[in-house]
XYZ file of N, CA and C in Angstrom:
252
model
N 9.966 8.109 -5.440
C 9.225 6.940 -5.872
C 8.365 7.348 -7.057
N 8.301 6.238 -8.364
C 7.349 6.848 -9.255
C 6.485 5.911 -9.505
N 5.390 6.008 -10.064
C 4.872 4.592 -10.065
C 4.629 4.525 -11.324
N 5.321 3.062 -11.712
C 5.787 2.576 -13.079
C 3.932 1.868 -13.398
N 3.180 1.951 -12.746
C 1.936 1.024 -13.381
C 1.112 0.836 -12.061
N -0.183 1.395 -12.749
C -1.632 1.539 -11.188
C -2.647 1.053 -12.397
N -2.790 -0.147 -11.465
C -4.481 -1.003 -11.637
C -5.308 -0.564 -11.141
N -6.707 -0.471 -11.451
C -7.638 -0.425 -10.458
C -9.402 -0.895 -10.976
N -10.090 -1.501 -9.949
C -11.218 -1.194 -10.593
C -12.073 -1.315 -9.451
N -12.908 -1.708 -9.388
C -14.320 -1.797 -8.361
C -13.676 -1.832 -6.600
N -12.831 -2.975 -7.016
C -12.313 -3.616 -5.478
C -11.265 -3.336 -5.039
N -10.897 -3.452 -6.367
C -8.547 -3.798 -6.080
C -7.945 -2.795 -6.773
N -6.652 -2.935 -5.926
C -5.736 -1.762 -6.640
C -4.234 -2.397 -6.473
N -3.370 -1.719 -7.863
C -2.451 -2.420 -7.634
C -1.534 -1.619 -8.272
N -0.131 -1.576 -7.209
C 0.932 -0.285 -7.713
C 2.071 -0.771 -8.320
N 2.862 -0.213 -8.822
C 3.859 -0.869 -8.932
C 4.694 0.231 -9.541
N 5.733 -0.034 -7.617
C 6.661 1.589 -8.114
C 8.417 1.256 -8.256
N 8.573 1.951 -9.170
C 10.246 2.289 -9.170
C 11.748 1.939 -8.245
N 11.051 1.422 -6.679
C 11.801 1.700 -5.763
C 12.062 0.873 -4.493
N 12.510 0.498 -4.143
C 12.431 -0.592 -3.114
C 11.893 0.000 -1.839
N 10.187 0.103 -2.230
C 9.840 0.908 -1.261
C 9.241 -0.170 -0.126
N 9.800 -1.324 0.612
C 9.178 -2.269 1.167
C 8.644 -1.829 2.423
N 9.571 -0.879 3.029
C 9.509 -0.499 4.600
C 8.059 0.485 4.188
N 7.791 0.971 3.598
C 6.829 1.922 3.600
C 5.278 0.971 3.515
N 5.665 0.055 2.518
C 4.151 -0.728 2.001
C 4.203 -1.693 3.414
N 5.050 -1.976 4.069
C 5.284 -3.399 5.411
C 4.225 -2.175 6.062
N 4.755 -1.139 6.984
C 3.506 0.202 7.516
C 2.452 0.239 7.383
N 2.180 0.198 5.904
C 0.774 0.627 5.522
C 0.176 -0.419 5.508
N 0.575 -1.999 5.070
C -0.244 -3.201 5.489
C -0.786 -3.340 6.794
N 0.060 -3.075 7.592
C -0.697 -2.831 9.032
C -1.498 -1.954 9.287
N -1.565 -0.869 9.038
C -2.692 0.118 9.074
C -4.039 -0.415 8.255
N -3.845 -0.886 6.643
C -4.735 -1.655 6.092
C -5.085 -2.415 6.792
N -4.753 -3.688 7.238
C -5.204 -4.819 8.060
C -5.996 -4.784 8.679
N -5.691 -3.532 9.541
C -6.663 -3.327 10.812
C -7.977 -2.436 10.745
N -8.300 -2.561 9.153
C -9.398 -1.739 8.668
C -10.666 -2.898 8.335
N -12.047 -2.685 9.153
C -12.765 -3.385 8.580
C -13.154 -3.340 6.856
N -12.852 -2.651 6.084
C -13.011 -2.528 4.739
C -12.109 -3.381 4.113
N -11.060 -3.497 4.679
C -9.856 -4.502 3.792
C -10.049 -6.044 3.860
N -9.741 -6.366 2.932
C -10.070 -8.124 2.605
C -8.371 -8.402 2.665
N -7.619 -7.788 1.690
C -6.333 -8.082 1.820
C -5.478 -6.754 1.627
N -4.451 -6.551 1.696
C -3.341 -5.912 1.256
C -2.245 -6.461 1.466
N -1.090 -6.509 0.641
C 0.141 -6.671 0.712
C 1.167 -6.039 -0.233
N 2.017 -6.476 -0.359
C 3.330 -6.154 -1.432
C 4.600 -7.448 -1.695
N 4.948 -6.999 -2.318
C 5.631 -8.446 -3.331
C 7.406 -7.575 -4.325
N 7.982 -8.152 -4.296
C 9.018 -8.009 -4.964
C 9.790 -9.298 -5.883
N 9.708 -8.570 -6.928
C 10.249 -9.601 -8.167
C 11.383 -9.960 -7.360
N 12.282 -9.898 -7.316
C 13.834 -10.176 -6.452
C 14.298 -9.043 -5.730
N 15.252 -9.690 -4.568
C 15.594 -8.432 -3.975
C 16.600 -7.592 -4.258
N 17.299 -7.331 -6.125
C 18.238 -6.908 -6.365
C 17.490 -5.952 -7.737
N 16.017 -5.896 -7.748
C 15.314 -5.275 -8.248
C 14.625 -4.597 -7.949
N 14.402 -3.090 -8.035
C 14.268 -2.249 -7.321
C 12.796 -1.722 -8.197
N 11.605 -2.710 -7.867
C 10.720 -2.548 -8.178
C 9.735 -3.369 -7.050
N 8.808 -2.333 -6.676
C 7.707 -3.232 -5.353
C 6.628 -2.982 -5.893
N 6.000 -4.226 -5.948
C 3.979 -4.169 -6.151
C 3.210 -4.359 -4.955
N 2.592 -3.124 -4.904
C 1.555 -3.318 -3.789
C 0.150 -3.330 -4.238
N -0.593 -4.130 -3.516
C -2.380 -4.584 -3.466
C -2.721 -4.571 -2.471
N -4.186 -4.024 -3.182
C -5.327 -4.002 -1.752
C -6.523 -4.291 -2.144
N -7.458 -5.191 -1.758
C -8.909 -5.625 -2.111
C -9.720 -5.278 -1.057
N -10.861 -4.582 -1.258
C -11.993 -4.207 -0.421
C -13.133 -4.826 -0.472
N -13.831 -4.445 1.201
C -15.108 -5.594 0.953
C -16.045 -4.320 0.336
N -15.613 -3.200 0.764
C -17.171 -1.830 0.911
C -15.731 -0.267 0.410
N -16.508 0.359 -0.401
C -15.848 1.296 -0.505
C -14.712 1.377 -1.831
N -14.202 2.392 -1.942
C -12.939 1.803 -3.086
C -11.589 1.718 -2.817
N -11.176 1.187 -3.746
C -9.639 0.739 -3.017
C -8.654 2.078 -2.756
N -8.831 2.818 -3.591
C -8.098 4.259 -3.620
C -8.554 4.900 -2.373
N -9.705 5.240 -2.193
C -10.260 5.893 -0.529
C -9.347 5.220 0.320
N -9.579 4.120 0.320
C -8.864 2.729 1.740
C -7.600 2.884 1.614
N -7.141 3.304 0.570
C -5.375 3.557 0.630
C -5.094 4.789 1.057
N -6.098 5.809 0.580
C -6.055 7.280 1.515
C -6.018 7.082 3.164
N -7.051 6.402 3.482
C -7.523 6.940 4.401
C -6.122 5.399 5.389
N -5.388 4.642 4.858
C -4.623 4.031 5.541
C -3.185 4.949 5.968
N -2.980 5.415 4.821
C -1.421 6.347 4.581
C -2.040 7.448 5.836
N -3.367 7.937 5.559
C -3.580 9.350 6.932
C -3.575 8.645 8.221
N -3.968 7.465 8.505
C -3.991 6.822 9.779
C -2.451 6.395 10.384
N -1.524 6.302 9.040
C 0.043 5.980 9.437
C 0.833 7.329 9.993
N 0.125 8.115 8.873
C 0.958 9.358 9.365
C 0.216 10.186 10.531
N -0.460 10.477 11.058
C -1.204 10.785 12.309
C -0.729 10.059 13.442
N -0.533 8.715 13.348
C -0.248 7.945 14.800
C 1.379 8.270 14.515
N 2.493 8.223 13.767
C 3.220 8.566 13.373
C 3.877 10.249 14.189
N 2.985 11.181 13.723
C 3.162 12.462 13.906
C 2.893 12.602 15.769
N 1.919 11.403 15.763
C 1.655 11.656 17.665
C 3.027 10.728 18.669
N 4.018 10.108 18.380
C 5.258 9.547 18.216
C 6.378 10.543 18.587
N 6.643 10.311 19.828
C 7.835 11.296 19.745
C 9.050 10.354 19.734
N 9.876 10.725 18.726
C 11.392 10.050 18.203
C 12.307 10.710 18.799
């Protein structure tokens, strides 16, 4: 995955990578969600024969980059405690 273009400023952040990475950003919205800091997160795709995904996240407290850290460590931890 590369990321073709990262917004950011006070609140929001916004990615936009190379790859039809939906299953990964669908994960991490749920982990976001369930964060009192998050106002929103989601992801969006121009069409589904374009292999480009934008993901966002708006915060009430904190910055959006921390809240995306600290969502991806909360996926992969409950993840890693998961036996497949």
């Amino acid at each position: 995955m590369q990321i073709l273009e990262k917004e950011s400023d006070d609140k929001t952040l916004r990615i936009l990578v190379d790859s039809d990475e939906e299953s990964l950003f669908s994960l991490l919205k749920v982990y976001l969600m369930d964060m009192a800091d998050v106002d929103i997160a989601g992801y969006t795709k121009e069409h589904h024969l374009v292999d480009k995904t934008e993901f966002f996240l708006k915060v009430t407290k904190g910055t959006p980059e921390e809240v995306f850290k600290k969502g991806l460590a909360l996926a992969k931890k409950d993840l890693e405690s998961k036996k497949l």
